[in-house]
Each structure stands twice: as C-alpha cells, then as structure tokens.
CSV table of C-alpha atoms and ligand atoms in Angstrom, one decimal:
chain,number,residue,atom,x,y,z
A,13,UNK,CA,-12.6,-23.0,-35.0
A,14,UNK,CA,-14.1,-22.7,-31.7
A,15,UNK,CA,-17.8,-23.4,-30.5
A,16,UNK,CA,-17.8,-20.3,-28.6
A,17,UNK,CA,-21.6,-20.6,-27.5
A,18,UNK,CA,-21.1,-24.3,-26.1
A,19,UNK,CA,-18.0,-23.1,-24.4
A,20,UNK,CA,-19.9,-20.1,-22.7
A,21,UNK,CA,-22.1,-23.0,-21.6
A,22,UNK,CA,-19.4,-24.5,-19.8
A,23,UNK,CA,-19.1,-21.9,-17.6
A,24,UNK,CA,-21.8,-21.4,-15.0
A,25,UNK,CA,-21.0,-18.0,-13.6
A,26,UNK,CA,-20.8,-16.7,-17.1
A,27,UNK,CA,-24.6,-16.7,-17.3
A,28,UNK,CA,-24.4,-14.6,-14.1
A,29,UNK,CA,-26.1,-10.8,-14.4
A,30,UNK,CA,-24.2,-8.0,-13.0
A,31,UNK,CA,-26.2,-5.2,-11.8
A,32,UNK,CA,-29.3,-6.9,-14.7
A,33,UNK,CA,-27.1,-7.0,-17.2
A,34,UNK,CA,-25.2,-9.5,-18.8
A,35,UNK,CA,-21.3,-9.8,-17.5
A,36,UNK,CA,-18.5,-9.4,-19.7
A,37,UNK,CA,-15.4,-10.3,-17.5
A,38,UNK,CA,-12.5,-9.0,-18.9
A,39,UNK,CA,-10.2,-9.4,-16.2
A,40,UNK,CA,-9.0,-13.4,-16.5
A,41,UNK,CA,-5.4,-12.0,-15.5
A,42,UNK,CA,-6.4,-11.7,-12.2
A,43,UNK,CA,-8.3,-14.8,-12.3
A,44,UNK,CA,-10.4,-17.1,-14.8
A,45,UNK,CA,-13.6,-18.4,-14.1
A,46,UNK,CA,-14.2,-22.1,-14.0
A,47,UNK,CA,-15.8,-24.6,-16.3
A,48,UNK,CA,-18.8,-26.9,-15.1
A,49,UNK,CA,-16.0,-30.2,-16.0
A,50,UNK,CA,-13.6,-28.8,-13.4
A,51,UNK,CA,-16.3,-28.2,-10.2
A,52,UNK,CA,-17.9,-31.6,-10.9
A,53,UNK,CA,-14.2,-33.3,-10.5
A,54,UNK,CA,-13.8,-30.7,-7.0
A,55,UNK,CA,-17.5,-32.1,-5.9
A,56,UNK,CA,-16.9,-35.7,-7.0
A,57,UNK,CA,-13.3,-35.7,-5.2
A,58,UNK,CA,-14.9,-34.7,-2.1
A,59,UNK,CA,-18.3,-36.4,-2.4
A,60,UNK,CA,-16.5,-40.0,-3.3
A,61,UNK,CA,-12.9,-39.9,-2.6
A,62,UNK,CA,-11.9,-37.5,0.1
A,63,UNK,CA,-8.8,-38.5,2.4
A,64,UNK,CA,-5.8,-37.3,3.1
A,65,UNK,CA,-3.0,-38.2,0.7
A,66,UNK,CA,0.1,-40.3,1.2
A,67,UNK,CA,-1.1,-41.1,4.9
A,68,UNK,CA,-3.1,-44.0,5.3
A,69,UNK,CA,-3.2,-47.6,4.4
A,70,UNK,CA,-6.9,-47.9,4.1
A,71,UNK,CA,-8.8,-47.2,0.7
A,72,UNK,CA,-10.0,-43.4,0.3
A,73,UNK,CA,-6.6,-42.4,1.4
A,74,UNK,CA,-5.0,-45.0,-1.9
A,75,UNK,CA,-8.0,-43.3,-3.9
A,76,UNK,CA,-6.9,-39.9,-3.1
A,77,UNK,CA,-3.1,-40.5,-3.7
A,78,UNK,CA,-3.9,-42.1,-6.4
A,79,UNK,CA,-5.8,-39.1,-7.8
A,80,UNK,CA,-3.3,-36.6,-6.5
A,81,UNK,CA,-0.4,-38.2,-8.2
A,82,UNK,CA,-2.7,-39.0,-11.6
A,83,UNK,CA,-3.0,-35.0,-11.6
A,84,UNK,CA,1.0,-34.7,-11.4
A,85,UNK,CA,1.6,-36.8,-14.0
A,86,UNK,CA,-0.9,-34.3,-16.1
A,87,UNK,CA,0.8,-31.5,-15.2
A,88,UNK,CA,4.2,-33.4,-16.1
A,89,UNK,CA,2.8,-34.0,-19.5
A,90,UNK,CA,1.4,-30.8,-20.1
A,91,UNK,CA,4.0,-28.7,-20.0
A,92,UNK,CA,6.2,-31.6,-20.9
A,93,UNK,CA,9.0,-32.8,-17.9
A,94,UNK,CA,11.4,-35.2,-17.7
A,95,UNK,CA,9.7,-36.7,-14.7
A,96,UNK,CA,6.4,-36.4,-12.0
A,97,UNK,CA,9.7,-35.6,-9.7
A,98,UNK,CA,10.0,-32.1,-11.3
A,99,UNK,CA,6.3,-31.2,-10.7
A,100,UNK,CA,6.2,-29.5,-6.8
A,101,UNK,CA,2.5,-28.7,-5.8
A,102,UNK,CA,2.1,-25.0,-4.3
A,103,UNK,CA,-0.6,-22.4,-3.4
A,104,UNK,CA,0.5,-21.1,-7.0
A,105,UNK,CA,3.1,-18.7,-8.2
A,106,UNK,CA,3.8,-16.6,-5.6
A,107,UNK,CA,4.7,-19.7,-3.5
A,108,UNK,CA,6.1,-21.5,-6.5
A,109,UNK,CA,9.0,-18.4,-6.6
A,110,UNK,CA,9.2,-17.6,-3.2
A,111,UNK,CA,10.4,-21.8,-2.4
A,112,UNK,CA,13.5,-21.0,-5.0
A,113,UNK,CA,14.5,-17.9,-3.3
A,114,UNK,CA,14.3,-19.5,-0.3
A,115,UNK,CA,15.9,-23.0,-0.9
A,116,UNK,CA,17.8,-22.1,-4.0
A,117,UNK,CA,19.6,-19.0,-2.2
A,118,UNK,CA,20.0,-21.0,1.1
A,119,UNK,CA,22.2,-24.0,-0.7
A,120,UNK,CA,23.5,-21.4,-3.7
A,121,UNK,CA,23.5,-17.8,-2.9
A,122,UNK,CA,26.4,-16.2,-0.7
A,123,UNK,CA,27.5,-12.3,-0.1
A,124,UNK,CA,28.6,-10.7,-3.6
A,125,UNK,CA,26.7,-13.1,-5.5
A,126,UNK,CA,23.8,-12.0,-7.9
A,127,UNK,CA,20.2,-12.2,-9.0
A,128,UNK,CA,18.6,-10.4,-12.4
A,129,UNK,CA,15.1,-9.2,-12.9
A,130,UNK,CA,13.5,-7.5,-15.1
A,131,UNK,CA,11.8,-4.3,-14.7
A,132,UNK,CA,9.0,-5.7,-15.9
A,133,UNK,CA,7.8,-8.4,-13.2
A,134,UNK,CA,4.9,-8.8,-10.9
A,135,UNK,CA,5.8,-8.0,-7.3
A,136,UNK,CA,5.9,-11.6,-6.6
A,137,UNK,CA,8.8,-11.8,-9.2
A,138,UNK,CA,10.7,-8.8,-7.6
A,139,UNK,CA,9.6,-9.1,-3.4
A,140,UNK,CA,11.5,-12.4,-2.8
A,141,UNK,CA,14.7,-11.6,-4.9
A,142,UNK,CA,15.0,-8.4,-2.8
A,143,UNK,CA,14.1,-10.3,0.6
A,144,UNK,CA,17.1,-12.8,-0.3
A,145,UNK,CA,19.6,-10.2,-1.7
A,146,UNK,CA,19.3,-8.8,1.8
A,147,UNK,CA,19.5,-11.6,4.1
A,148,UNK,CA,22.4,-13.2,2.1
A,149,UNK,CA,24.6,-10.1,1.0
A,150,UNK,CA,24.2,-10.3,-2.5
A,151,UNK,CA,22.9,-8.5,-5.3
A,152,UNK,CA,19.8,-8.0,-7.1
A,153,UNK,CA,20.5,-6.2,-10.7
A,154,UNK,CA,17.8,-4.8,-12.9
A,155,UNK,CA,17.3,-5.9,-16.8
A,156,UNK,CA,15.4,-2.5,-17.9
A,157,UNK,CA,12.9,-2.1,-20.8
A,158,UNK,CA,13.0,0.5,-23.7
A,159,UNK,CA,10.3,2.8,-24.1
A,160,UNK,CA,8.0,0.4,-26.2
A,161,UNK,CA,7.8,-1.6,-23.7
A,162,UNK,CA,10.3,-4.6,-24.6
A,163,UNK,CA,13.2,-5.9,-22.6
A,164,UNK,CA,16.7,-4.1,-23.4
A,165,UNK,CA,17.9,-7.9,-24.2
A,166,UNK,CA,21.2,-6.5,-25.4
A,167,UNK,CA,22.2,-5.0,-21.7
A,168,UNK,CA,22.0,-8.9,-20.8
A,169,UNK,CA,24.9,-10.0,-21.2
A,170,UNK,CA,26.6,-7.1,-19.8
A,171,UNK,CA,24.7,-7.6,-16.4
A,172,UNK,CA,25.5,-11.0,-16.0
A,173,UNK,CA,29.3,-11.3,-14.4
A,174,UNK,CA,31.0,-14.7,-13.0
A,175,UNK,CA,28.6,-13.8,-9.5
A,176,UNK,CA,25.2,-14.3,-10.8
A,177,UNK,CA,23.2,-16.8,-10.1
A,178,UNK,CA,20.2,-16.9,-11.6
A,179,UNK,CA,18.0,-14.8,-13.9
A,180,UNK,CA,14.3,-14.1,-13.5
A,181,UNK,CA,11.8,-13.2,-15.8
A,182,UNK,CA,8.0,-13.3,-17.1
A,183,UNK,CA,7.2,-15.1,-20.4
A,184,UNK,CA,4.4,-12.8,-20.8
A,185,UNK,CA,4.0,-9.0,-18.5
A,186,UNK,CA,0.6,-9.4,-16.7
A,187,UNK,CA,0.4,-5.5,-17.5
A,188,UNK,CA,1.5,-5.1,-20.9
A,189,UNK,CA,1.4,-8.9,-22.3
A,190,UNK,CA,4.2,-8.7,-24.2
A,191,UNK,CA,6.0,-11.8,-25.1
A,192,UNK,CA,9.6,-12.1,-23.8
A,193,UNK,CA,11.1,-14.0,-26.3
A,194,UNK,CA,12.0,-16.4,-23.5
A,195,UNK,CA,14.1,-18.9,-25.8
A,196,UNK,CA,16.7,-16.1,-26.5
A,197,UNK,CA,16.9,-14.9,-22.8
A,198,UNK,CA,17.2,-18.7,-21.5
A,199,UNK,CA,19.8,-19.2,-24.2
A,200,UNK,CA,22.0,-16.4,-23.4
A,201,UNK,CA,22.0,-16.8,-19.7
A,202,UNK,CA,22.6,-20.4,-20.1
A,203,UNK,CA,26.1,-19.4,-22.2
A,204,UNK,CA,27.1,-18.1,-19.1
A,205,UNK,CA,26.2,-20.4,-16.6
A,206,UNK,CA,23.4,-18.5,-14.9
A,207,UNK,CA,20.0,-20.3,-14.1
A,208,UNK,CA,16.8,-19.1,-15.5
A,209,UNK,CA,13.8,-19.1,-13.5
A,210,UNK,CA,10.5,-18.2,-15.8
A,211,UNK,CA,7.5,-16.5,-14.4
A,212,UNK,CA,4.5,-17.9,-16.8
A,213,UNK,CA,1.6,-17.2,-14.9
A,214,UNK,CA,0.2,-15.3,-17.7
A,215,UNK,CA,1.7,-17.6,-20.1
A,216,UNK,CA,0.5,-20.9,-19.4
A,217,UNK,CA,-2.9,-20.3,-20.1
A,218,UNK,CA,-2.7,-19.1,-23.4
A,219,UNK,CA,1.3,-20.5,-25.1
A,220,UNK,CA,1.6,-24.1,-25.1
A,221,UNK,CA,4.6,-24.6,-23.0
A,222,UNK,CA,7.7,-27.0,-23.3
A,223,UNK,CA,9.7,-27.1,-20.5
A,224,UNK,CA,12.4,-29.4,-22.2
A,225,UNK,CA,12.1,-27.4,-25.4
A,226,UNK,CA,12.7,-24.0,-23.3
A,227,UNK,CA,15.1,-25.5,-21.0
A,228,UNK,CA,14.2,-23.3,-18.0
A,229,UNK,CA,15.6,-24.4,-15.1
A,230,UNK,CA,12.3,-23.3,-12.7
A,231,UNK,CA,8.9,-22.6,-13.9
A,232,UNK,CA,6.2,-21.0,-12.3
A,233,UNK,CA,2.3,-20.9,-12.4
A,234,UNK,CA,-0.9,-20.5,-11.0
A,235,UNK,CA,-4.2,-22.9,-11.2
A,236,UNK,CA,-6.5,-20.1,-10.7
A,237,UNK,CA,-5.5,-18.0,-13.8
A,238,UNK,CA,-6.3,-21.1,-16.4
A,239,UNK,CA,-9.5,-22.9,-15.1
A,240,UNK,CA,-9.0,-24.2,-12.4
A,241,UNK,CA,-9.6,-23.9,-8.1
A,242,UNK,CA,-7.3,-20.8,-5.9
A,243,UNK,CA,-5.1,-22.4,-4.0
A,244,UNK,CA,-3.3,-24.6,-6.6
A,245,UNK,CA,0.4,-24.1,-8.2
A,246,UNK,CA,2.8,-25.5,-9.9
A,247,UNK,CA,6.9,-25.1,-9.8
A,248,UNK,CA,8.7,-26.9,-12.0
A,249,UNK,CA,12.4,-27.5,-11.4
A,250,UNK,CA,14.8,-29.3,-13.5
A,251,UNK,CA,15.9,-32.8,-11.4
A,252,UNK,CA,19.6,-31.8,-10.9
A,253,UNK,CA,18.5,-28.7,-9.1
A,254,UNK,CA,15.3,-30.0,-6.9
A,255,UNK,CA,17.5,-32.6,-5.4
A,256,UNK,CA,20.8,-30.4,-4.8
A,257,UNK,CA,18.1,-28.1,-3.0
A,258,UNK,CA,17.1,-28.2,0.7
A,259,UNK,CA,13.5,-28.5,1.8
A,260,UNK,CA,11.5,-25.0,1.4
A,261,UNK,CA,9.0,-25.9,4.8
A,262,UNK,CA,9.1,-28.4,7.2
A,263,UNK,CA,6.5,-30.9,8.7
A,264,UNK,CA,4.7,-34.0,8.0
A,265,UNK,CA,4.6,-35.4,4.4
A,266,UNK,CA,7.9,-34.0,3.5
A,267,UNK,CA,10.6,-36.4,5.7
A,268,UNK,CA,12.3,-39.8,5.6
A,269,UNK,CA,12.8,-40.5,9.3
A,270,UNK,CA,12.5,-37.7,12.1
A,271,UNK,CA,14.2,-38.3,15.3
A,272,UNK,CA,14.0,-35.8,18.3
A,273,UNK,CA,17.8,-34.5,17.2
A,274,UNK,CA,17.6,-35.4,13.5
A,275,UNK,CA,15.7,-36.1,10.6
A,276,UNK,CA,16.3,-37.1,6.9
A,277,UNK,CA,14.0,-35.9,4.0
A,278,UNK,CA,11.5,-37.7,1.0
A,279,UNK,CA,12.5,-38.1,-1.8
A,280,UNK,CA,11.2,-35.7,-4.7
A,281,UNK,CA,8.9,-34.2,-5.1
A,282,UNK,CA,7.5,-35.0,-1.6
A,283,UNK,CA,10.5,-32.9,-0.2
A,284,UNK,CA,9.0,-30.4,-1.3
A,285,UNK,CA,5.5,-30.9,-0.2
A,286,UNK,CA,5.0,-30.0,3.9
A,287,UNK,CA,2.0,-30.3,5.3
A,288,UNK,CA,-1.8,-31.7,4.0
A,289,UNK,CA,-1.9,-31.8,0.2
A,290,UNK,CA,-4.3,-29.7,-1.8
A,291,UNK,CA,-5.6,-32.7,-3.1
A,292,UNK,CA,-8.9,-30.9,-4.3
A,293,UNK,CA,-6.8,-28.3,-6.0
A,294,UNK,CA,-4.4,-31.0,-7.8
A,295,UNK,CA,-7.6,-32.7,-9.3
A,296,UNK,CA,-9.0,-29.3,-10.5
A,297,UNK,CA,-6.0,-28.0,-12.1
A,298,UNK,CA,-6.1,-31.6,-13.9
A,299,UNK,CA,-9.7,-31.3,-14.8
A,300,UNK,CA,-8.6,-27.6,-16.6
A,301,UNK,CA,-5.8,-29.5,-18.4
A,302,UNK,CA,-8.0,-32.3,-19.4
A,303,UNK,CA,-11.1,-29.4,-20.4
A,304,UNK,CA,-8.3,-27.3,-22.6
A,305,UNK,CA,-6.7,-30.4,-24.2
A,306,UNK,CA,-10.0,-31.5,-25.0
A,307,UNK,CA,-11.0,-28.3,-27.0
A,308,UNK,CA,-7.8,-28.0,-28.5
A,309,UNK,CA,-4.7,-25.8,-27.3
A,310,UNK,CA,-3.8,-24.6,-31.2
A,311,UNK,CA,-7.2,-23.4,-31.8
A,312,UNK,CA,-7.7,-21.8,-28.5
A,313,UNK,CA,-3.9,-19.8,-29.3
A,314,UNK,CA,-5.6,-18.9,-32.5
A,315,UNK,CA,-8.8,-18.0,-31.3
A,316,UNK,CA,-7.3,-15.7,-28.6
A,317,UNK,CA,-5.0,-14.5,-31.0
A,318,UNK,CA,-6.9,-13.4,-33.5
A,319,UNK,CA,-9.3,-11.8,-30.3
A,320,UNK,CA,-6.2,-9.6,-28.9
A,321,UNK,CA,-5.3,-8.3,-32.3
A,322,UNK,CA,-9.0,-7.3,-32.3
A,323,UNK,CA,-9.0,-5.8,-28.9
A,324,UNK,CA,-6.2,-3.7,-29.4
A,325,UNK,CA,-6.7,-2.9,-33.0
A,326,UNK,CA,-10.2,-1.3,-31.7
A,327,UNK,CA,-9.0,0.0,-28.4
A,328,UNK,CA,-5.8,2.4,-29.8
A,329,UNK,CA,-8.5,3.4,-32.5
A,330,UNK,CA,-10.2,5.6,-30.1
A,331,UNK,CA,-9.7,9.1,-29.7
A,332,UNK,CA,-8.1,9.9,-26.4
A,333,UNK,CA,-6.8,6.9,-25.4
A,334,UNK,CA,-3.5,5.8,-25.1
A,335,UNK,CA,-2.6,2.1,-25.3
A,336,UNK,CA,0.6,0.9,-23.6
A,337,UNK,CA,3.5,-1.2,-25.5
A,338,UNK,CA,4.4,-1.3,-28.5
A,339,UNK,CA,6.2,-5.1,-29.4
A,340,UNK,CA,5.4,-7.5,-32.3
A,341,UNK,CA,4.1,-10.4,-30.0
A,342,UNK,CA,1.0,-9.5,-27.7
A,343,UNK,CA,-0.7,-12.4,-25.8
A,344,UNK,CA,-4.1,-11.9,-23.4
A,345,UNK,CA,-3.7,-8.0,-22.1
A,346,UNK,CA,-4.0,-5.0,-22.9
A,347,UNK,CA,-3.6,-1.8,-21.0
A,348,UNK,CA,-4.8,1.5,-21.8
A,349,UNK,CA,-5.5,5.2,-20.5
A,350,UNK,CA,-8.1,7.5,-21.4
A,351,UNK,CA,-6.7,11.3,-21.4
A,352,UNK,CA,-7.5,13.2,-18.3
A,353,UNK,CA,-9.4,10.3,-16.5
A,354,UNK,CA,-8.1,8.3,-13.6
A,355,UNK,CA,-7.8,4.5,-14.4
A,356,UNK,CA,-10.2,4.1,-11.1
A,357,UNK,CA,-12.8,5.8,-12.6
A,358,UNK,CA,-12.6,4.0,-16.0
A,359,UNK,CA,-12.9,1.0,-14.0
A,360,UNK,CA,-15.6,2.2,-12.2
A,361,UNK,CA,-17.8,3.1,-15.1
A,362,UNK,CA,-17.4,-0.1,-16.7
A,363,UNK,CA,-18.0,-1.5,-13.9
A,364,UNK,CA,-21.8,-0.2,-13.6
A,365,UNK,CA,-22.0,-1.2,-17.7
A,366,UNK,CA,-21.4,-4.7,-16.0
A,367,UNK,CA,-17.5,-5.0,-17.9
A,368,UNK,CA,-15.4,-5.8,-15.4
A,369,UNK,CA,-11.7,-4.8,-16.3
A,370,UNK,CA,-8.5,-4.2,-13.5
A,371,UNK,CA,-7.9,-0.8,-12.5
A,372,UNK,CA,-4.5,0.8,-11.3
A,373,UNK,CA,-0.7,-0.6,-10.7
A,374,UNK,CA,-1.5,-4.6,-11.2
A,375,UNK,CA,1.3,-5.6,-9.0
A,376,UNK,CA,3.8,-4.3,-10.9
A,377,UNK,CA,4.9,-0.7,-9.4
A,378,UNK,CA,8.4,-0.5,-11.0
A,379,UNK,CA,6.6,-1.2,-14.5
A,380,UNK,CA,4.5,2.1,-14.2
A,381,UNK,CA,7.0,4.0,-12.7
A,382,UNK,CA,8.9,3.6,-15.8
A,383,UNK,CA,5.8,4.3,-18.1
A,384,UNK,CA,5.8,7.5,-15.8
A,385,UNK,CA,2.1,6.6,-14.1
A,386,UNK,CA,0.5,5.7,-11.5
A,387,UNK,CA,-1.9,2.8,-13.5
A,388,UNK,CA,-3.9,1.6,-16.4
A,389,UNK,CA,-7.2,0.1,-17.5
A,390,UNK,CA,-6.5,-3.7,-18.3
A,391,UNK,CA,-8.3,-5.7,-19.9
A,392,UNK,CA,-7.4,-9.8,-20.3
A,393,UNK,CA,-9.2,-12.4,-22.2
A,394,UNK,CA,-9.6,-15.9,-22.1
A,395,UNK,CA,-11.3,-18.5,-24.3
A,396,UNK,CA,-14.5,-17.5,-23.6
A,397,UNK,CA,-14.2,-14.0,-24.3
A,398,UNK,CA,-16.0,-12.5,-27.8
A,399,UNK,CA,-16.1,-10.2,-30.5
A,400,UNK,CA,-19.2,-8.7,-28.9
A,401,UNK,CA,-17.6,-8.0,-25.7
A,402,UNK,CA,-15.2,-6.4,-27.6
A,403,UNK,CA,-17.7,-4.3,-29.1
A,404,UNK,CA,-19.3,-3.6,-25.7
A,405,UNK,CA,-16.0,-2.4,-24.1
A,406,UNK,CA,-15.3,-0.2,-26.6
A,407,UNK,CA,-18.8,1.2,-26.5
A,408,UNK,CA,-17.9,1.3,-22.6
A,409,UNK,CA,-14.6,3.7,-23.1
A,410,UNK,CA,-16.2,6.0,-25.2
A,411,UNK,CA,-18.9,6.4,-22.8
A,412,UNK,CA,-16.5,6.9,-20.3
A,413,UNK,CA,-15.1,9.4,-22.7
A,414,UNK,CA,-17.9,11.4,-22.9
A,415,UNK,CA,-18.6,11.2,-19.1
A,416,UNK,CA,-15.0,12.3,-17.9
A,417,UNK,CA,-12.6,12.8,-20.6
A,418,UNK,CA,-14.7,15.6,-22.1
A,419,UNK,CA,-11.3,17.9,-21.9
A,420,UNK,CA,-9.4,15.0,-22.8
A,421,UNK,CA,-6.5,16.1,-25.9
A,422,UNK,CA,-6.6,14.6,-28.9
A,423,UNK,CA,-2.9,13.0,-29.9
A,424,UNK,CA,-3.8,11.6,-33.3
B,15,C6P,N1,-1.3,-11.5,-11.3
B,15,C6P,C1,-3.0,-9.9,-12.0
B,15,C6P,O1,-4.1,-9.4,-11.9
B,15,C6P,P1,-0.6,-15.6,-7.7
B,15,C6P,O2,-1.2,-14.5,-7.0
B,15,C6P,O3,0.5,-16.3,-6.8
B,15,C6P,O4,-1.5,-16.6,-8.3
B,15,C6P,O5,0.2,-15.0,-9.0
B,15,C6P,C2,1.1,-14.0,-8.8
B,15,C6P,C3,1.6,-13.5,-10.1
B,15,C6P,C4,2.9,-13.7,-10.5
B,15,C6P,N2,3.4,-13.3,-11.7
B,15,C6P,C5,2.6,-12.8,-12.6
B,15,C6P,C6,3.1,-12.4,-14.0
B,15,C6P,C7,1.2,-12.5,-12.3
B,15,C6P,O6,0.4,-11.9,-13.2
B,15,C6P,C8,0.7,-12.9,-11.0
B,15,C6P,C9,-0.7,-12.5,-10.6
B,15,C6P,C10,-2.6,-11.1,-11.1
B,15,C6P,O7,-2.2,-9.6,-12.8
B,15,C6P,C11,-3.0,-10.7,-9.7
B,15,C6P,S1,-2.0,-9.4,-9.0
C-alpha cells in the first residue's frame, strides 16, 4: 500500500493552483514533477560540492567525481549492468539513441545493410534510423501493428534477413502504453544475430527493469520522465559493443592523449562522455532512484496498475469516446477521442478545469497515421496520481462532452 497523502507532500509543485484550483497533472509522459528529496540533493550539490568532474586535483572537483560516479553506480544497479562501464551519461533519450545511430552505424552499418522499427515509436526512435539509412546506403524496414494496436510480432522474423543490423523498439508506446513484450522481440532477433536497441523512456519509470535479464544490447531513458532534473539520460550498452564503438562527440573529458595530428580515447564509459558533465543531473537522477527504491518499486507497479485499469475502465465507459488499443498489458497512458471534438479543444477545456493532459500527435506521427488521425487526448500517470483525479477527469470529458460533442454519435 502506498501513503499517497505523504507522497503528494513530497512534491512541492503539486500543491500548486492552476487558474485557483487545485492541479491534477495528468501528463507525467511528457514529464514528471519532482520530489522535495531530489531538489535538496540539486541545491546541496551546488551549495556544497560544485566543481567540475574528472578535472582537478583539488577537493570539490574529488567531491564532485566522487558524487558523479556514486550516481552511475546507482543507475548500474538499478536497472541491473554488468559494470558502471555500461552506464553513458546523456541529455536523455533522444541523445541516448541518436549516439548508437551515430557510432554504432559508423563502425557497423554499410550500403545494403538494415535497421527495423516499429511503427509504433517516438520520433526520436524513427528520425535518427532514417538520418543513418541515408547517409550510409542502407535500409530502414518497418515492423507494423495490427489494428488493436499491438506489434505484428509474427512479420519479425520475416523482416529480418542476413543484412540487418539491429532492431529498435519501445518497451512501452508513449501514445498507447502498450507493453511490447520486449523479452520475446529481444529473443527472436537475437536467434538471428540482430542487435536490439530498447526505447524505455516510458518504461523505466513504472516496470522494474533488468538489463541482464532482458539482454538488450542498448537501452534508453530519460531523467526527466521518472523524478528527476531535464537534462539527464542514461544509455546503456552491453560492454562488447561500447568498446568496439567509436566516440559519438569529441572534446575534453573523452580522450587518452591528444596530439596536434592524433589522439587516442578514455576508456569507458568516459569515451563516451565529451564535454562538462551534468554532474547536477547525475545526482538528481540518483536522488529519484534512491526516492523510488525507498517507497518501494512493487508497490508503486501495483499502485499504478491498479490506477490505469481504473482510468481506462472509466474513460471507455463514456458515451462518445473512443479509447485507442486494445492489448492485455497497459502501463501509464491512455489515449482517447471524444466524437466530433478536436483533441486541441479537449485539452483546452481541461485545461481551464486545471487537468492538464497532452493534446494531438505526441511525437509519434506514423502511429496516428495508422489509427487514421490526426491526434488524441492522453493522459499519463505517475505515483502521485489518484482515484479522485480520476474522478475529476472524467467529470472533465463529459463536460467537454456537453460543451462540444453535443452532435457527437453514440457507438455503444
Ligand atoms: N516523449 C511524450 O510526451 P526525451 O525528449 O529525449 O526525454 O525523450 C524522447 C522520447 C523517446 N521515446 C519515447 C517513447 C518517448 O516517450 C519520448 C518522449 C514525451 O510522450 C515528449 S514528446
């Protein structure tokens, strides 16, 4: 069981009003809000220990290293690595995937060769693949989904030829929050030598993840979408692939020796790292690790389990509206349309109720083109999301309802 009221507490922007009323943010896909814990670590890093990592000699800078590697090795353990060499600090996921389309295709990718995605992915899990497929020659080949909403897993096998490369994929859609069943895909590709690069970014706040256990060969997230500062990411790579890799950018931090002709590299994960850490944003993404570990990750999956299957349950009740997917395993989104009424205006009405949701394509253009629209209302929960709220959205859509769907067609 959760404390829900002493979690609320936690987070000071929750107790925020939005035009006098009380907020109810349903819209952690695009970004979660952060708990008191993890801005007192960001304020205490830079009130006590600020310096610039793995530069000096002198005694911030050891503090700061120190710190910045402490919040690897929590990342390492969180989602369970073989070694603080596989965690490689980014600006998040976009980042995290566009450093394997970059390095990965430079040392592995040639003309002919090929890359998989899904239909479903996030423009940052489509843009790059496309970028590399032009500039090397090769490829890029599209898994599609059925019309529920769930990969066509048996077409797999029968994309996948002696050229491909790698496979890439979202655990979980930020626009339908399905549930790939990520084990399966990894496995197949895997029999056929192909290398599976997940997308979690709406995963790792809400699935405990196991890196070893899912034997990915790349993993992807963002700080900002489970508690902790912008500016923060996380690839994983397995070992054998980092150091076969070449660097992704080039400058200080990331080198061996540099001559004026030539210059050798770090070793991981340092190779990988150009440029002024994000120190601040390394301790904060430790701080939300240390915050969820601390409450307890199987009762937060419960809690936001049992919170979806209300949302959903409630929201595809309602006259008029029509909820998109249809797949056994949901996890932290749901997206719906009322009859007759632009997603924007949706939005906008909740909006002045003070609920904020996410209006129109989220990223994923391809993904509404095959539901045959132009957007949705989503909404996306996190931990300190309620039953009330619940309520008060669904009091929100039917007001909506009665302000612009008044012609909408029943289709129950
Ligand atoms: N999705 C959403 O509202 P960045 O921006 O790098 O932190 O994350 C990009 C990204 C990649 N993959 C998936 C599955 C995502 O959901 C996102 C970000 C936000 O759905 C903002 S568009």
């Amino acid at each position: 069981m959760l404390d829900i009221d002493t979690i609320r507490n936690d987070f000071p922007i929750l107790r925020e009003k939005v035009y006098g009323k009380p907020l109810v943010y349903l819209d952690n896909a695009a970004t979660t809000h952060k708990p008191q814990s993890v801005l007192d670590r960001v304020i205490n890093h830079y009130s006590r220990q600020n310096s610039n990592c793995h530069r000096g000699a002198h005694f911030l800078s050891e503090q700061a290293s120190a710190a910045y590697e402490s919040a690897r090795e929590s990342v390492r353990s969180f989602i369970n690595a073989q070694s603080p060499a596989e965690i490689i600090f980014t600006r998040g996921t976009t980042e995290s995937i566009n450093l394997v389309a970059e390095s990965f295709g430079r040392k592995f990718v040639r003309a002919d060769d090929e890359i998989i995605i899904t239909q479903m992915e996030h423009h940052s899990n489509i843009v790059p693949w496309q970028r590399l497929c032009e500039s090397r020659g090769a490829r890029l080949k599209v898994l599609p989904m059925n019309k529920k909403g769930m990969l066509k897993l048996d077409r797999l096998s029968k994309l996948i030829t002696e050229n491909t490369k790698l496979l890439c994929v979202s655990y979980v859609s930020n626009t339908l929050g399905i549930v790939n069943p990520i084990r399966e895909i990894i496995d197949l590709a895997h029999r056929y030598d192909v290398a599976v690069l997940v997308d979690a970014a709406q995963a790792v706040q809400h699935i405990p993840l196991d890196v070893q256990e899912m034997d990915c060969d790349f993993l992807a997230f963002s700080g900002h979408k489970m508690y902790a500062e912008t500016g923060i990411g996380v690839l994983y790579g397995k070992q054998r692939w980092l150091e076969a890799m070449p660097p992704y950018q080039s400058g200080g931090g990331m080198i061996g020796n540099v001559g004026l002709r030539e210059s050798t590299y770090a070793e991981l994960p340092l190779k990988f790292e150009a440029g002024t850490a994000n120190a601040a944003g390394a301790i904060s993404l430790q701080a939300a690790i240390d915050y969820l570990q601390e409450i307890g990750l199987d009762a937060i999956v419960n809690y936001e389990n049992e919170l979806i299957n209300r949302a959903v349950e409630s929201i595809a009740s309602l006259e008029g509206v029509i909820v998109y997917g249809d797949f056994p395993q949901r996890c932290g989104v749901v997206s719906f349309n009322l009859e007759n009424a632009h997603p924007y205006d949706v939005g906008m009405i909740l909006d002045k109720l003070a609920i904020a949701v996410r209006s129109g394509n989220h990223c994923a253009q391809p993904l509404m083109e095959h539901l045959g629209i132009s957007g949705t209302v989503r909404i996306s929960l996190a931990l300190y999301n309620t039953p009330q709220e619940i309520d008060k959205l669904i009091a929100g859509v039917e007001k909506c309802r009665d302000m612009i769907g008044s012609r909408y067609v029943t289709t129950k």
